[in-house]
Structure formats: C-alpha cells, structure tokens
Amino acid sequence: MRGSNTVSAGDERAAQGRGHPLDPLAGDELRRAAHIALSRDGRQSELRVVDVSLYEPDKDEVRAWHPGARVDRQASVVLLDREDGSTIELVISLRDDSIVSERGLDGVQPAMTFGEYDECEQLVRADPGFQEALRQRGVTEFDLVTVEAWGLGTHADERFRDRRLAWTPCWVRDDPDDNPYAHPIDGLFAIVDLNAMEVLYIEDHGVSPIPRTSGRYQPETTGLASRADLRPLEIEQTEGASFTVDGWGVAWQRWRFRIGFTAREGLVLHQISYRDGERDRPIIYRASFAEIVVPYGDPSPGSYRKCAFDIGEYGIGLCANSLELGCDCLGEIRYFNADLCDDRGEPLTVKNAICMHEEDFGLLWKHYDAGTGHAETRRMRRLVVSFIITIGNYDYAFYWYLYLDGTIEAEVKATGVMLTQGLAASGTDYGVAVGPDLVAPHHQHFFCARLDMEVDGAHNSVYEVNAAAEEDESENPYGNAFRPVATRLEREPEAHRRIDPFSGRYWMVVNDRVRNSLGHPAAYKLLPGPTTFPFAREGSDLMRRAAFLTDNVWVTHHDRHERFPAGDYPNQHPGGAGLPEYQRADRSIVDEDIVLWYSFGVLHIARPEDWPVMPVDRIGFMLKPAGFFDRNPALDVPPAPHRCA
Ligand SMILES: [Cu+2]
C-alpha cells in the first residue's frame, strides 16, 4: 500500500549488533549513548546533550564488513557543561556501554540545542525590561512574540565574550495563526547567557512602528477559487517502484548506496557505487551538506549581526520535517524515519524524514535517422533521495539525484519566508520593499557539500581543467583551435579554487590507476552550477568564520575528523577553523584518499514575488562520469512502451 512503506530501518538488527557499520544510530542506541555520557560523573543536571551520532568506523573496517558480522557500534557524543561552560567530546562503545575516549574543550561553543532555543524564548518574553520595551511599541500580548536565539559570531561584547551567548531578533503575530515574519520588532534585542539562562542586557535602538503588511499565506486568506481549473496530476507506478531496500541499503538500477542521517548534517549518502558489468565500482564514500551560511547585508543597528550558520550553530538534521505524501512527495514513495535525541538525551523520531522515489526526467537520449526515418528514444529516470528542513523563517529541501547515465546531482531548494525589517527602521539601501512598510534585506545563502570521493577506490587525484584557445599560431593558422588544459592539484595549500565560466572550468576526480578500454583514466567531473561570492569585507565576522566561502572547490587529504568547512564549532568562533586549517597540514593530494568540498551560493536580492512565502529557488551541482565508462552507459535502457495515438 502506498505511503505505508516506512521503516525504522535496521532497528532490530542494530539492537543485535548485526546491522551495517554505517547504519545511523537507532533510538535505543542514542538513548544509551547519551545516558552513559550524562551519568559518568553524577552531574547530569548541569549537562546538555548537544549531539549524538554514529562514530563511523575506519573505512578499512567498513569495507571488510560482511552481512551477519558483528560490529562494535560506537557513538560520538558532544555534551555541554552549563556550569563551567566547557564542551565534552566522548566516544561511547555500544557493545559494552563503556567510554572509549573523552576530552574536554574550553573556549568553544557547540551548536545551540532546541532546549536552549525554547528556554531562551520563554526567558526573554518574561523579562521585565524586554516587556517594557514591547509595551512602548504597543505590544502587550507577549505570548504572540516570536523570540529567536541567534549566534553572535564575533560580535560579542568584550565583557561577555567567554560566555555562551545568543542575541534575539523578534517578531509579533496578530493572532496565533499569523505569520510573525510580517511584523518585525525592529531595534530590540536581548543578549542572553544560555548557560546561566539569564538576560545579560537589553539592546533598544529606539522605537519604530511595527509593519502592518500581511504575511498570511494560508488558503483561508489567499483564496483558491481562481485556480479551480487545475486538475489532478497523479503519478502511478502500477508495478511498484524499481528500487529495493534492505535496512538502510538501497539498490536502484546500477546504483548501490546506503542512507545515513545525523543531527548535524541530516541526510548522508554512503558508499555510492555504480554496477558496471560484474563490478560495483565505487564513486563516493560519503556525501553530505556540511555547512550552510546565510549572511545579511544590512548594517542597521543589531541587524549587522545577522549571519546564520545553520549546520554548525543549529544542526539541520534536527530541523527535519515529517514529510507528507501527495504534498512534499509525489508518487511511489519510500520513507525513512530519522532517530534523534533531545538535549536531555531522550530519543525522538522524525517520522518520514527522508523521502525516496523515482522520477521521470524527460529525455535521456534520442536520434532520428533522416535516411531511414527511424527514431530511437529513451526516457531519463532518476532516483531522488531528499529531506526538507525548517529553520526559523526559511525552509530548505535537499535532494540527491542518481541518473541512469551515471550522473549524480545535488540540489537545494530554498523556500519559506524571507527575514524582514521595518521600512522605517532600515530603509531600502540594503533591502527591497515587499510591502508598504516592510523590507527584506539583501542576503546570500551559501552551501558547502563534503564529498569523500573514492572513484574506483581510495587513490584519487584532482585535475582542474580550463579550456583555452591555442596560442601557438603555427598550430592555429585559422584561429579556431582550442583545447582543455588539465592541471593536477598537487598539495593542499594550492587546492582551493574558484569557478571560471570563461574557461569552462571544471574539476576531474581521477583514479590514474584504472583505465577504460580507450586508455582514459577513470574519472568523475565536478560541474559547478551558478553561484555567488561573499560581499563581506576581508576580516569581517563572516570572512573570518567562513573563510571557505572565498573559493568554490577545496581538496583535502581524507581525515575522518575533518568534517566541517567552518570547523566543528563555528558558534562564536574567532575564525580560521575548518578548511583553511585543514589545508595548513600541507598534505599531498595526488593518488591519495581525498575529500572534495564544493561551496556555492545564491545571491538573494528579494523580489516582491518572494513575499509572503517564496517560490523555490534552486541551486546545485553535478558529478558526471568522464572516462569512467567506455561509452554511453545508458545504451541498454529499454525503450518506453509506445503510447502514441
Ligand atoms: Cu533568501
């Protein structure tokens, strides 16, 4: 039956320690790991659980695994000690419920927890100084005020820099069903110590009118009648879907991969391979979105701090939606639940967090032979694995697509409600009016994908390819000659590169040890899509903390502990962590186990049409086989049954 195809995949096998070593932690494992960590020194009440996720075994161990083999499942746990402000990283063995390793870190701030976020909102709403400032703005129903907890970056007041801080942009609803982002309360912010859970001070930059523009988008207010001629469009697969699922393992056409999920990154794809004859040929060992940064360009009081690190400061897995058939996903869907835990270590399940289905994607290939009048046509199909998050005002949908011809694509769809400010408070120099009294400030959305590559195995190199005109005139007498020039990236410090549409620049991840029948080395090419570059000044908060935004493509030598482009703890970080730091190791990246990082973004100058809820904006990139196969690998796709009238 449709839609009933949901599993807490592998729960039972995980409980027996017989699951695959990369299966995400199940609810019971999360709870055990959290509680072992919390109860280790009897100070449970002072601790918050920030993150519990699978501590992934070494690649050799994973590759050596066979079905039925026993696995020592380990969990990585991050705790926050509210009393002394330290962060504790632990690795817990779930085989014997023991602590494998433990280290304390001072001077870092892990991601905010939902518990903190909610407590902060209650605290600020109840604060007498904040309430007085609201009254001055004509707001008396404090329950209708939305108070968000945002990271302060490097903008913390000198006096409080070593505390765990949040600042609180706020909005007000007209009634509980109203869209709060239509009614920003400008110039009023609380600065909160999240460990003490106390308001340190209230920042009030002066009263300005709260915008009255409506942000309602529900059908009761927008009306649906004028689209009554939109008739049903159903997707039917009368014989079911073409993929098979075993626990978290998926097989579809030639593709094999495993699904994972973490609180911080959300969906992770492991061990993506393509079956070529008798061989399952590996392509990517692990793929995920590892950071999102959304900087705003408005310098008005308080707002200059708007710069969210959605993965490092919050965690997008924790923001996953429960998806609904017919709305978020259409067709023959397979859902997967995501098991997570709250900051007390209690497990919670996001039902139907991951959606998998097939899509018809138009033409795959075609040729009409004018001589014979015969046409051969094949239709493209893709497998879609996705999840959708809501983080404050924005919603992001993340898609991984696998195509019949060996192409892998990642796409992000940005939607939801834009952040707003009052026209009176901020003007339109750094924003676009979306209502008579309402402005959406200019901003950018940056994403960084971490692609742990293994094209035909662990020995890969990366070549940058630029097409160029032949400059040697004797070789180019007619002026038409051009060719691609490939340059191998040798060591890490040189391996941070920008797109260049003028030279058609792309990057090849190559296994020089494997050749196709034509002698080409096995390779996948990274094709960049549209992007944007940061406008923040060098040395600014954004550029210090997210230095990875300066370039699109970064290559590092694999290290299982190097997972985040802005570092493990970008919250309040002074800067320099992540990719720039990883590359300082100056490792060779030639014929090595390498990680490819691709960073890209959207410039969002608001359109009035983006209000009150924006139609999706799409952005992404592709990886295409280039010499990986001998010829078009999709020649054998069968023709679709003819249905011509
Ligand atoms: Cu935007």
Short mmCIF file of N, CA and C and ligand atoms in Angstrom, two decimals, residues 394 418 443 445 604 614, ligand 1:
data_model
loop_
_atom_site.label_atom_id
_atom_site.label_comp_id
_atom_site.label_asym_id
_atom_site.label_seq_id
_atom_site.Cartn_x
_atom_site.Cartn_y
_atom_site.Cartn_z
N TYR A 394 13.14 30.23 7.17
CA TYR A 394 13.41 29.56 5.89
C TYR A 394 13.14 28.07 5.93
N MET A 418 10.97 35.07 3.86
CA MET A 418 12.19 35.87 4.00
C MET A 418 12.20 36.58 5.35
N HIS A 443 20.70 39.43 1.10
CA HIS A 443 21.45 38.38 1.80
C HIS A 443 21.90 37.33 0.81
N HIS A 445 22.76 32.93 0.48
CA HIS A 445 22.68 31.59 1.11
C HIS A 445 23.85 30.78 0.55
N HIS A 604 20.56 36.59 -2.85
CA HIS A 604 19.13 36.82 -2.74
C HIS A 604 18.82 38.30 -2.54
N MET A 614 8.17 32.38 -0.40
CA MET A 614 8.84 32.47 -1.70
C MET A 614 8.76 31.18 -2.50
CU CU B 1 16.96 34.21 0.80
#
